Coordinates of C-alpha atoms in Angstrom, one line a residue:
M12 CA 123.2 69.9 53.0
K13 CA 121.7 73.1 51.9
Y14 CA 121.6 76.5 53.6
P15 CA 119.7 79.5 52.9
K16 CA 121.9 82.3 51.7
I17 CA 120.6 84.9 54.0
P18 CA 122.7 85.1 57.1
L19 CA 119.6 85.9 59.4
A20 CA 118.0 82.8 58.5
Q21 CA 121.0 80.6 59.1
T22 CA 121.4 82.2 62.5
V23 CA 117.6 81.3 63.4
I24 CA 118.0 77.7 62.2
Q25 CA 121.2 77.0 63.8
L26 CA 120.2 78.5 67.3
C27 CA 117.0 76.5 67.2
K28 CA 119.1 73.4 66.6
A29 CA 121.7 74.4 69.3
K30 CA 118.6 74.9 71.6
G31 CA 117.2 71.3 70.8
I32 CA 114.0 72.5 69.1
K33 CA 113.3 69.8 66.8
H34 CA 109.6 69.8 65.7
I35 CA 109.0 72.5 63.0
I36 CA 105.5 73.3 61.8
I37 CA 105.5 75.1 58.7
S38 CA 102.8 76.9 56.8
P39 CA 103.5 77.6 53.0
G40 CA 104.5 81.2 52.2
S41 CA 107.0 83.1 50.0
R42 CA 108.6 85.5 52.5
S43 CA 109.4 82.6 54.9
A44 CA 111.3 80.7 52.2
P45 CA 114.6 81.1 53.7
L46 CA 113.5 79.6 56.9
T47 CA 111.6 76.8 55.2
I48 CA 114.6 76.0 53.1
G49 CA 116.8 75.7 56.1
F50 CA 114.7 73.7 58.2
T51 CA 113.5 71.4 55.8
N52 CA 117.2 70.7 54.3
N53 CA 118.7 69.9 57.7
P54 CA 118.0 66.2 58.7
Y55 CA 118.0 67.1 62.5
F56 CA 114.5 68.8 62.1
K57 CA 111.1 67.0 62.1
C58 CA 109.3 69.4 59.8
Y59 CA 105.5 69.3 59.1
S60 CA 103.6 71.2 56.4
I61 CA 100.2 72.4 57.6
V62 CA 98.4 75.0 55.4
D63 CA 96.1 76.3 57.9
E64 CA 98.1 78.5 60.3
R65 CA 95.5 78.4 63.2
C66 CA 95.4 74.7 63.0
A67 CA 99.0 74.6 62.5
A68 CA 99.6 76.5 65.9
F69 CA 97.3 74.4 67.8
F70 CA 98.9 71.1 66.3
A71 CA 102.2 72.7 67.4
L72 CA 100.7 73.3 70.9
G73 CA 99.7 69.6 71.3
I74 CA 103.4 68.6 70.4
A75 CA 104.7 71.2 73.1
Q76 CA 102.1 70.2 75.6
Q77 CA 103.4 66.5 75.6
L78 CA 106.9 67.1 75.2
Q79 CA 107.4 70.2 77.5
E80 CA 109.6 71.6 75.3
P81 CA 109.5 74.5 72.9
T82 CA 108.0 73.4 69.5
A83 CA 108.3 75.9 66.4
V84 CA 105.5 77.3 63.9
V85 CA 107.0 79.1 61.0
C86 CA 104.7 81.6 58.7
T87 CA 105.0 84.0 56.1
S88 CA 104.3 87.9 56.7
G89 CA 100.6 89.4 56.9
S90 CA 97.5 88.2 58.3
A91 CA 99.2 84.4 58.4
L92 CA 100.7 85.4 61.6
L93 CA 97.4 86.6 63.3
N94 CA 95.8 83.1 62.6
Y95 CA 98.4 81.9 65.4
Y96 CA 96.8 84.2 68.1
P97 CA 94.2 81.7 69.6
A98 CA 97.0 79.4 70.2
V99 CA 99.2 81.7 71.5
A100 CA 96.6 83.0 73.8
E101 CA 96.2 79.2 75.1
A102 CA 99.9 78.6 75.4
F103 CA 100.4 81.7 77.6
Y104 CA 97.5 80.9 80.0
S105 CA 98.5 77.2 79.7
D106 CA 102.3 77.6 80.2
I107 CA 103.1 75.7 77.0
P108 CA 106.4 76.5 75.3
L109 CA 105.5 77.8 71.9
L110 CA 108.2 79.3 69.6
V111 CA 106.4 81.6 66.9
L112 CA 108.8 82.5 63.8
S113 CA 107.4 85.0 61.5
A114 CA 108.9 86.1 58.5
D115 CA 108.4 89.9 57.6
R116 CA 109.2 92.5 55.0
P117 CA 111.8 95.1 55.5
K118 CA 111.1 98.4 57.1
H119 CA 110.8 100.3 53.9
L120 CA 108.0 98.2 52.6
I121 CA 105.7 98.4 55.3
G122 CA 103.0 101.0 55.5
V123 CA 103.4 101.9 51.7
G124 CA 100.7 99.6 50.3
D125 CA 102.8 96.4 49.6
G126 CA 101.1 93.3 49.5
Q127 CA 101.0 90.9 52.7
T128 CA 102.3 93.5 55.0
I129 CA 100.8 94.3 58.4
N130 CA 102.5 95.8 61.7
Q131 CA 104.1 92.6 62.9
P132 CA 106.5 93.6 65.8
N133 CA 104.8 93.0 69.1
V134 CA 101.6 91.9 67.8
F135 CA 100.9 89.6 70.6
E136 CA 102.2 91.8 73.4
N137 CA 99.2 91.1 75.5
H138 CA 99.6 87.3 75.6
I139 CA 103.4 86.8 75.0
L140 CA 106.2 86.2 77.3
Y141 CA 108.9 88.0 75.1
S142 CA 108.8 89.6 71.5
A143 CA 112.1 89.6 69.5
N144 CA 112.0 91.9 66.7
L145 CA 115.1 91.3 64.7
K146 CA 117.0 93.6 62.5
L147 CA 117.6 93.1 58.5
D148 CA 121.0 91.9 57.4
L149 CA 123.0 94.2 55.6
D150 CA 125.2 93.1 52.7
D151 CA 128.3 94.9 51.4
Q152 CA 126.1 97.0 48.9
A153 CA 123.1 97.5 50.9
E154 CA 122.5 100.4 53.0
E155 CA 119.4 101.7 54.7
E156 CA 120.0 105.6 54.7
E157 CA 118.3 106.1 58.3
E158 CA 120.8 104.1 60.0
L159 CA 124.2 105.0 58.2
P160 CA 125.9 108.3 58.9
I161 CA 127.3 110.5 56.3
F162 CA 130.5 109.3 55.1
K163 CA 133.7 111.4 54.2
N164 CA 135.4 108.7 52.0
L165 CA 134.7 105.2 50.7
E166 CA 137.3 103.4 53.4
N167 CA 135.2 105.1 56.3
K168 CA 132.1 103.8 54.5
L169 CA 133.2 100.2 54.1
E170 CA 134.6 100.2 57.8
T171 CA 131.2 101.5 59.1
L172 CA 129.2 99.0 57.0
L173 CA 131.2 96.1 58.5
G174 CA 130.7 97.4 62.1
L175 CA 126.8 97.8 61.5
K176 CA 126.8 94.2 60.1
Q177 CA 128.8 92.8 62.9
G178 CA 126.4 95.0 65.3
I179 CA 123.2 93.6 63.8
Q180 CA 124.3 90.0 63.7
E181 CA 125.1 90.1 67.5
Y182 CA 121.8 92.1 68.3
N183 CA 120.1 89.2 66.4
E184 CA 121.8 86.5 68.1
V185 CA 121.2 87.8 71.6
E186 CA 117.6 88.2 70.8
I187 CA 117.1 84.8 69.5
N188 CA 118.9 83.3 72.4
K189 CA 116.9 85.3 74.9
A190 CA 113.6 84.4 73.3
I191 CA 114.3 80.7 73.0
N192 CA 115.5 80.6 76.6
I193 CA 112.5 82.3 78.0
A194 CA 110.2 79.9 76.2
S195 CA 112.0 76.9 77.7
S196 CA 112.6 78.3 81.3
K197 CA 109.4 80.0 81.8
H198 CA 107.2 77.7 79.8
G199 CA 105.3 80.0 77.6
P200 CA 104.9 81.4 73.9
V201 CA 107.6 83.7 72.5
H202 CA 107.7 85.3 69.1
I203 CA 110.6 86.1 66.9
N204 CA 109.7 88.5 64.1
I205 CA 112.3 88.1 61.3
P206 CA 112.6 90.5 58.2
F207 CA 113.9 89.1 54.9
D208 CA 114.8 91.1 51.7
E209 CA 114.7 89.5 48.2
P210 CA 116.0 87.3 46.9
L211 CA 114.6 84.9 49.2
Y212 CA 115.2 81.3 47.4
D213 CA 119.1 81.3 47.1
M214 CA 120.9 78.6 48.6
I215 CA 124.7 77.7 49.5
D216 CA 126.5 74.7 50.5
E217 CA 128.1 76.1 53.8
P218 CA 126.7 78.5 56.4
T219 CA 128.5 81.7 56.5
V220 CA 127.6 82.6 60.1
H221 CA 128.3 80.8 63.3
P222 CA 126.1 82.2 66.0
K223 CA 126.9 82.1 69.7
T224 CA 124.7 80.0 72.0
I225 CA 123.7 81.5 75.6
S226 CA 122.9 79.2 78.0
I227 CA 119.7 79.5 80.2
E228 CA 120.4 81.0 83.7
E229 CA 119.4 78.6 86.3
N230 CA 116.9 80.2 89.0
I231 CA 117.0 78.0 92.1
L232 CA 113.6 78.6 93.9
Q233 CA 113.6 78.6 97.8
I234 CA 110.9 79.4 100.0
E235 CA 111.6 82.0 102.4
P236 CA 111.9 80.7 105.9
S237 CA 109.4 83.2 107.5
V238 CA 106.8 82.0 105.0
L239 CA 107.6 78.5 105.4
N240 CA 107.4 79.0 109.3
D241 CA 103.9 80.8 108.9
C242 CA 102.6 77.9 106.7
I243 CA 103.6 75.4 109.1
K244 CA 102.2 77.2 112.2
N245 CA 98.7 77.8 110.4
W246 CA 98.8 74.4 108.9
S247 CA 99.2 72.5 112.1
E248 CA 96.6 74.7 113.9
A249 CA 93.9 74.3 111.1
S250 CA 91.3 71.5 111.3
K251 CA 89.6 72.2 108.1
K252 CA 92.3 72.3 105.2
M253 CA 90.9 71.9 101.7
I254 CA 93.6 71.3 98.7
L255 CA 92.3 71.9 95.2
V256 CA 94.2 70.7 92.3
G257 CA 93.9 72.4 88.6
V258 CA 95.3 71.4 85.2
S259 CA 98.7 69.5 86.0
Q260 CA 100.8 67.3 83.9
P261 CA 100.9 63.6 85.0
N262 CA 103.2 62.7 87.8
T263 CA 103.5 66.4 89.2
I264 CA 103.5 65.2 92.7
E265 CA 105.4 62.3 94.2
Q266 CA 103.2 59.7 95.7
K267 CA 104.5 59.4 99.2
W268 CA 103.0 63.1 99.4
L269 CA 99.8 62.0 98.1
D270 CA 99.6 59.3 100.8
T271 CA 100.6 61.5 103.5
L272 CA 97.8 63.9 102.7
A273 CA 95.3 61.1 102.1
N274 CA 95.8 60.0 105.7
D275 CA 95.2 63.3 107.4
D276 CA 91.6 63.6 108.7
S277 CA 91.7 67.3 108.4
V278 CA 92.5 67.4 104.8
I279 CA 90.4 66.8 101.7
V280 CA 92.0 66.9 98.1
F281 CA 89.7 68.0 95.4
T282 CA 91.0 66.8 92.0
E283 CA 89.7 68.2 88.6
T284 CA 89.6 65.8 85.6
T285 CA 92.4 67.7 84.1
S286 CA 94.6 67.2 87.4
N287 CA 95.8 63.8 86.6
L288 CA 96.1 63.3 90.3
H289 CA 94.6 60.1 91.7
H290 CA 93.9 58.4 95.2
E291 CA 91.2 56.4 96.4
D292 CA 90.7 58.9 99.3
F293 CA 90.5 62.2 97.1
F294 CA 87.6 63.7 95.9
P295 CA 87.1 63.9 92.1
S296 CA 83.8 64.8 90.4
I297 CA 83.7 68.1 92.3
D298 CA 80.1 69.3 91.1
K299 CA 78.7 66.1 91.8
I300 CA 79.8 66.6 95.3
I301 CA 78.8 70.0 96.1
A302 CA 76.0 70.9 93.8
P303 CA 73.3 70.0 96.0
F304 CA 74.7 72.0 98.9
N305 CA 72.5 74.5 100.8
N306 CA 74.0 77.5 102.7
E307 CA 74.2 75.6 106.0
N308 CA 76.4 72.8 104.3
F309 CA 78.8 75.6 102.7
I310 CA 79.2 77.3 106.1
N311 CA 79.9 74.1 107.9
L312 CA 82.2 72.9 105.4
Q313 CA 83.9 76.2 104.6
P314 CA 87.9 75.5 104.7
D315 CA 90.6 77.3 107.2
I316 CA 93.0 76.9 104.6
L317 CA 92.8 76.5 100.9
L318 CA 95.8 75.2 99.2
T319 CA 96.2 75.2 95.3
F320 CA 98.2 73.6 92.9
G321 CA 98.1 73.4 89.0
G322 CA 96.4 75.8 86.5
L323 CA 93.0 76.7 85.7
I324 CA 89.9 75.4 87.5
V325 CA 87.0 74.1 85.3
S326 CA 84.2 73.8 88.0
K327 CA 82.1 77.0 88.3
K328 CA 80.4 75.6 91.3
I329 CA 83.8 75.3 93.3
K330 CA 84.6 78.8 92.4
A331 CA 81.2 80.0 93.5
F332 CA 81.4 78.0 97.0
L333 CA 85.0 79.4 97.8
R334 CA 84.4 83.0 96.6
K335 CA 81.3 83.5 98.8
Y336 CA 82.7 81.4 101.8
K337 CA 86.2 82.4 101.8
P338 CA 88.8 80.3 103.3
K339 CA 90.9 82.3 106.1
H340 CA 93.9 81.7 103.9
H341 CA 94.6 80.9 100.5
W342 CA 98.1 79.7 99.3
H343 CA 99.1 78.9 95.6
V344 CA 102.1 77.1 94.8
D345 CA 103.6 77.5 91.5
T346 CA 107.2 78.1 90.0
K347 CA 105.6 81.1 87.8
K348 CA 102.5 82.7 88.6
A349 CA 99.5 82.6 91.1
N350 CA 95.9 83.4 90.0
D351 CA 93.7 85.1 92.8
T352 CA 90.6 83.1 91.5
F353 CA 88.9 83.2 94.8
F354 CA 89.6 86.6 95.7
S355 CA 91.4 85.6 99.0
L356 CA 94.8 84.8 98.0
D357 CA 97.3 85.7 100.7
K358 CA 100.5 83.6 99.8
F359 CA 102.1 82.9 96.5
I360 CA 105.0 80.4 97.2
K361 CA 107.0 80.4 94.2
T362 CA 108.6 76.7 94.3
T363 CA 107.1 73.4 92.9
P364 CA 104.3 71.4 94.7
N365 CA 106.9 68.6 95.5
Q366 CA 109.3 70.9 97.2
F367 CA 106.6 72.9 99.2
L368 CA 105.1 69.7 100.4
E369 CA 108.5 68.3 101.6
N370 CA 109.2 71.2 103.4
L371 CA 105.5 71.5 105.0
L372 CA 104.8 68.0 105.7
D373 CA 108.2 66.9 107.1
D374 CA 108.1 69.9 109.6
V375 CA 104.4 69.1 110.9
S376 CA 104.7 66.8 113.7
K377 CA 101.4 64.7 113.4
A378 CA 98.0 65.2 111.8
R379 CA 95.6 67.4 113.2
E380 CA 92.4 65.5 114.7
S381 CA 89.3 66.4 112.9
D382 CA 86.1 65.1 111.4
Y383 CA 86.5 67.2 108.3
K384 CA 87.6 64.6 106.1
H385 CA 85.1 62.0 107.5
T386 CA 82.1 64.5 106.7
W387 CA 83.2 64.9 103.1
T388 CA 83.7 61.4 102.6
S389 CA 80.4 60.4 103.8
I390 CA 78.8 63.1 101.3
K391 CA 80.9 61.6 98.6
S392 CA 79.7 58.0 99.4
I393 CA 76.0 59.4 99.2
R394 CA 76.5 61.2 96.0
L395 CA 78.2 58.0 94.3
N396 CA 75.3 56.1 95.2
K397 CA 72.7 58.4 93.8
H398 CA 74.7 58.9 90.7
N399 CA 74.8 55.5 89.9
D400 CA 71.1 55.1 90.4
Y401 CA 70.3 58.0 88.3
L402 CA 72.4 56.6 85.3
K403 CA 70.6 53.3 85.8
A404 CA 67.0 55.1 85.2
I405 CA 67.7 57.4 82.5
N406 CA 67.2 57.4 78.7
F407 CA 70.2 57.8 76.1
S408 CA 71.2 61.2 76.2
D409 CA 74.6 63.1 76.7
L410 CA 75.0 62.0 80.2
K411 CA 74.4 58.4 79.4
A412 CA 76.8 58.6 76.5
F413 CA 79.6 59.9 78.4
E414 CA 79.1 57.3 81.1
V415 CA 79.4 54.5 78.2
I416 CA 82.2 56.2 76.5
L417 CA 84.5 56.9 79.5
N418 CA 84.3 53.6 80.6
A419 CA 85.4 52.1 77.2
I420 CA 88.5 54.2 76.9
P421 CA 91.5 51.7 77.1
D422 CA 93.9 51.7 79.9
D423 CA 97.2 53.8 79.7
T424 CA 96.1 55.9 76.8
I425 CA 95.5 59.6 76.5
L426 CA 92.4 61.4 76.7
Q427 CA 91.7 64.9 75.0
L428 CA 88.5 66.6 75.9
G429 CA 87.1 69.5 74.0
N430 CA 85.7 72.4 75.9
S431 CA 82.3 73.8 77.1
S432 CA 80.0 70.9 77.7
T433 CA 82.4 68.2 77.0
V434 CA 84.9 68.7 79.7
R435 CA 82.1 69.5 82.1
Y436 CA 80.4 66.3 81.5
A437 CA 83.6 64.4 82.0
Q438 CA 83.9 66.1 85.3
L439 CA 80.9 64.2 86.8
F440 CA 82.6 60.9 86.3
D441 CA 85.5 59.3 88.3
L442 CA 87.9 58.5 85.5
N443 CA 90.2 55.7 84.9
S444 CA 93.5 56.5 86.9
T445 CA 95.6 55.0 84.3
L446 CA 94.4 57.7 81.8
E447 CA 96.5 61.0 81.1
V448 CA 93.9 63.8 80.6
F449 CA 94.3 67.2 78.9
C450 CA 92.1 69.8 77.7
N451 CA 93.0 73.6 76.4
R452 CA 91.7 75.1 79.4
G453 CA 94.1 78.2 79.2
T454 CA 91.3 80.1 77.4
S455 CA 88.6 77.4 77.4
G456 CA 87.9 78.1 73.8
I457 CA 86.5 75.6 71.2
D458 CA 88.7 76.6 68.5
G459 CA 91.6 74.3 68.5
S460 CA 90.9 71.2 70.4
T461 CA 90.9 68.9 67.5
S462 CA 94.2 70.3 66.3
T463 CA 95.8 70.0 69.7
A464 CA 94.8 66.4 70.3
I465 CA 96.5 65.3 66.8
G466 CA 99.6 67.1 67.8
C467 CA 99.3 65.2 71.0
A468 CA 98.8 62.0 68.9
V469 CA 101.9 62.8 67.0
A470 CA 104.1 63.5 69.8
N471 CA 103.1 60.5 72.1
A472 CA 103.1 57.0 71.4
K473 CA 100.4 56.4 73.6
Q474 CA 97.1 56.1 72.0
T475 CA 95.2 59.3 71.8
T476 CA 91.2 59.6 72.1
L477 CA 89.6 63.1 71.5
I478 CA 85.9 63.6 72.8
S479 CA 84.4 66.6 71.2
G480 CA 81.4 68.4 70.8
D481 CA 79.6 69.1 67.5
L482 CA 80.3 72.5 67.3
S483 CA 83.9 72.3 68.5
F484 CA 84.8 69.6 66.1
I485 CA 83.2 71.5 62.9
Y486 CA 84.8 74.7 64.1
D487 CA 88.2 73.0 63.8
S488 CA 87.7 70.7 60.9
N489 CA 90.7 71.9 59.0
A490 CA 92.6 70.3 61.7
L491 CA 91.9 66.9 59.7
W492 CA 93.7 68.5 56.6
N493 CA 97.0 67.0 58.1
N494 CA 99.1 64.2 56.7
Y495 CA 100.6 63.2 60.0
I496 CA 97.7 61.6 62.0
P497 CA 98.4 57.9 63.2
N498 CA 96.0 55.5 62.5
N499 CA 95.5 54.7 66.1
F500 CA 94.0 58.2 66.8
R501 CA 90.5 58.2 67.5
I502 CA 87.7 60.9 67.8
I503 CA 84.4 60.7 69.4
V504 CA 81.8 63.4 68.4
I505 CA 79.0 64.3 70.8
N506 CA 76.5 65.6 68.1
N507 CA 73.5 67.0 69.7
Q508 CA 72.8 69.4 67.0
G509 CA 74.0 72.7 68.4
G510 CA 75.6 74.3 71.4
G511 CA 73.9 72.1 73.9
I512 CA 75.6 73.9 76.9
F513 CA 73.4 77.0 76.1
R514 CA 70.5 74.9 76.8
I515 CA 71.5 74.5 80.3
L516 CA 72.4 78.0 81.1
P517 CA 69.6 80.6 81.9
G518 CA 67.9 81.8 78.9
H519 CA 64.7 81.5 76.9
K520 CA 65.2 78.0 74.9
N521 CA 62.9 76.8 72.1
T522 CA 62.5 80.1 70.4
E523 CA 63.8 81.0 67.1
N524 CA 66.2 83.6 68.4
F525 CA 67.9 81.1 70.8
D526 CA 67.9 78.4 68.2
A527 CA 69.8 80.8 65.8
Y528 CA 72.1 82.8 67.8
F529 CA 72.7 80.7 71.2
E530 CA 72.3 77.2 70.4
T531 CA 73.1 77.7 66.6
K532 CA 70.8 74.5 65.9
H533 CA 72.3 72.5 62.5
R534 CA 71.8 69.0 61.0
L535 CA 75.5 68.7 60.1
S536 CA 77.2 65.4 60.2
A537 CA 81.1 64.4 60.1
E538 CA 80.6 61.6 57.5
H539 CA 81.5 63.3 54.6
L540 CA 84.4 65.1 56.2
C541 CA 85.7 61.6 57.3
K542 CA 85.5 60.3 53.7
M543 CA 87.3 63.4 52.4
Y544 CA 90.1 63.1 55.1
G545 CA 90.3 59.2 55.1
F546 CA 89.0 58.4 58.5
E547 CA 86.8 55.3 59.2
Y548 CA 83.5 56.5 60.0
N549 CA 80.6 55.2 62.0
S550 CA 77.7 56.8 63.8
V551 CA 75.1 55.7 66.6
S552 CA 72.1 57.1 68.1
N553 CA 71.2 54.7 71.0
E554 CA 73.0 53.1 73.9
S555 CA 73.0 49.4 72.6
N556 CA 74.7 50.5 69.3
L557 CA 77.2 52.8 71.1
I558 CA 78.4 49.8 73.3
Y559 CA 78.5 47.4 70.3
N560 CA 80.6 50.1 68.1
L561 CA 83.1 50.8 71.1
N562 CA 83.8 47.0 71.3
S563 CA 85.7 47.5 68.1
F564 CA 86.5 51.2 68.0
Y565 CA 90.0 51.1 69.7
S566 CA 91.0 48.1 67.6
L567 CA 93.9 48.4 65.2
G568 CA 93.0 49.6 61.5
N569 CA 94.4 51.0 58.7
Q570 CA 93.1 54.6 59.2
P571 CA 92.2 56.8 62.1
K572 CA 88.5 56.3 63.2
L573 CA 85.8 58.6 64.1
L574 CA 82.5 57.8 65.9
E575 CA 79.8 60.3 65.8
V576 CA 77.2 60.0 68.8
F577 CA 73.8 61.5 68.0
T578 CA 72.1 62.5 71.4
P579 CA 68.5 63.9 71.5
K580 CA 69.1 67.7 71.9
N581 CA 65.7 68.3 73.6
L582 CA 66.2 65.8 76.3
N583 CA 69.9 66.6 77.3
D584 CA 69.3 69.7 79.1
E585 CA 66.6 68.1 81.3
V586 CA 68.5 65.1 82.0
L587 CA 71.4 66.8 83.3
L588 CA 69.4 69.4 85.5
Q589 CA 67.4 66.7 87.0
Y590 CA 70.6 64.9 87.8
F591 CA 71.5 67.6 89.9
K592 CA 68.2 67.5 91.8
F593 CA 68.1 63.8 92.1
I594 CA 71.6 63.3 93.6
G595 CA 70.7 66.0 96.2
Q596 CA 67.6 64.2 97.6

């Protein structure tokens, strides 16, 4: 087996292996050659070559999202590193462990006009859990004058050089261990900046350093007794309790606690599409339920207690409801952080949802008598009937397309949703409970949905389907420049010839200014991209063709498949706006 000659590269690679980091996504470059040599020559690592660094980082994020363990990206020096930033920000807000390994030039070559140099240390400082800025190795002849004292004799010089080398090696080992441990234990992105001097391509047969592995310190989370007692008291007394669950991994909460909550008439549980939480007595499709409410409805249904789990919330309507009609108490349960989304947070309970519910529900003697859940259930039933009536009556449009598409996704598969209108349309439907649903809601950007979905498809044996809007898909089209896409991967592009969500938002539609700068009207198609990248391509523009094509879309084939669904851009917004009026009648 071959190793890079540079000890610092050996140290990084050995510690990645010791920490169980297996998936390495490499973008080509010269300064990063020592890392590339080391990772690709070690059979332990699964290495991927992806040229576009932005796509590479989102691809890695998709793998880490599924495995819930650090995935590494490797790049050369300069602007290559900056292309990781969108995925780093997404990982930061979505609590996904991403390990950024950037090669850098030595200090003396930075700020002097040398090529491919920028100020790389701490470049992600506002969106990173930890930045490790490693030190350049010293060989027996090398010396950076600002780091060495004036020597009286050669013996003193050699002794000092030896001490410096050992000190630098120990420093680098500690920093690498710390960064990887933080990514693993706190679930988020970390950055290790690694300076290399030439020569970069030399290899040896045996490593010259054997770095020390530092274990993660276990942190046992326990709820303060006084906090728990206060929660139990308030929970027992409240007759209107609302639980709202945002982005969550599948199987986050044990079924017995879900059943207990579902059997309490004073509790309603709102679940978002990305919550991966299901129960027949829960309340998905939040916007469908509350969109037609008037002030009297909101006042009557204002919760006494709001309990939140999971990540960021998609629904703007539930945010508006709870920000104006604030609960008396808002508690958020999480091991890491709490967002004051509704400007009423009074308790951040630092533990897991399972642990909190066990402590809370085991000590609540009986469910509080209340008509709160019954009232909400009646509303849900009325809305669902109106929803079904409306969908039967409308012409082909985005809304109708989503109904057909979501009903056709196979059981026990993964659904990746693009941002903007895609995830919001999906929120209007009660999805198949066997699906695992993901979306980049950390920053809610359109920039990496396809790359993330492909990373997910590579990491998980289950079939993955991506539903994307046309702008999001085109924006991230370099994601298809990827040699690892499994044949069972599926993409459905809803092409409404522009940013359709802007037609729903307030603004002056159907003007030249709106078309160019908001909706960004276009006539592009995915067909030629599919030919270039080896996808099987089909397109439809009506309901019957959509149903027909979906019948064979998920069948096995020798290529990944893409189905492009063209919808009438001048009709979609009116269909959706009339939908909310109709279900409230």
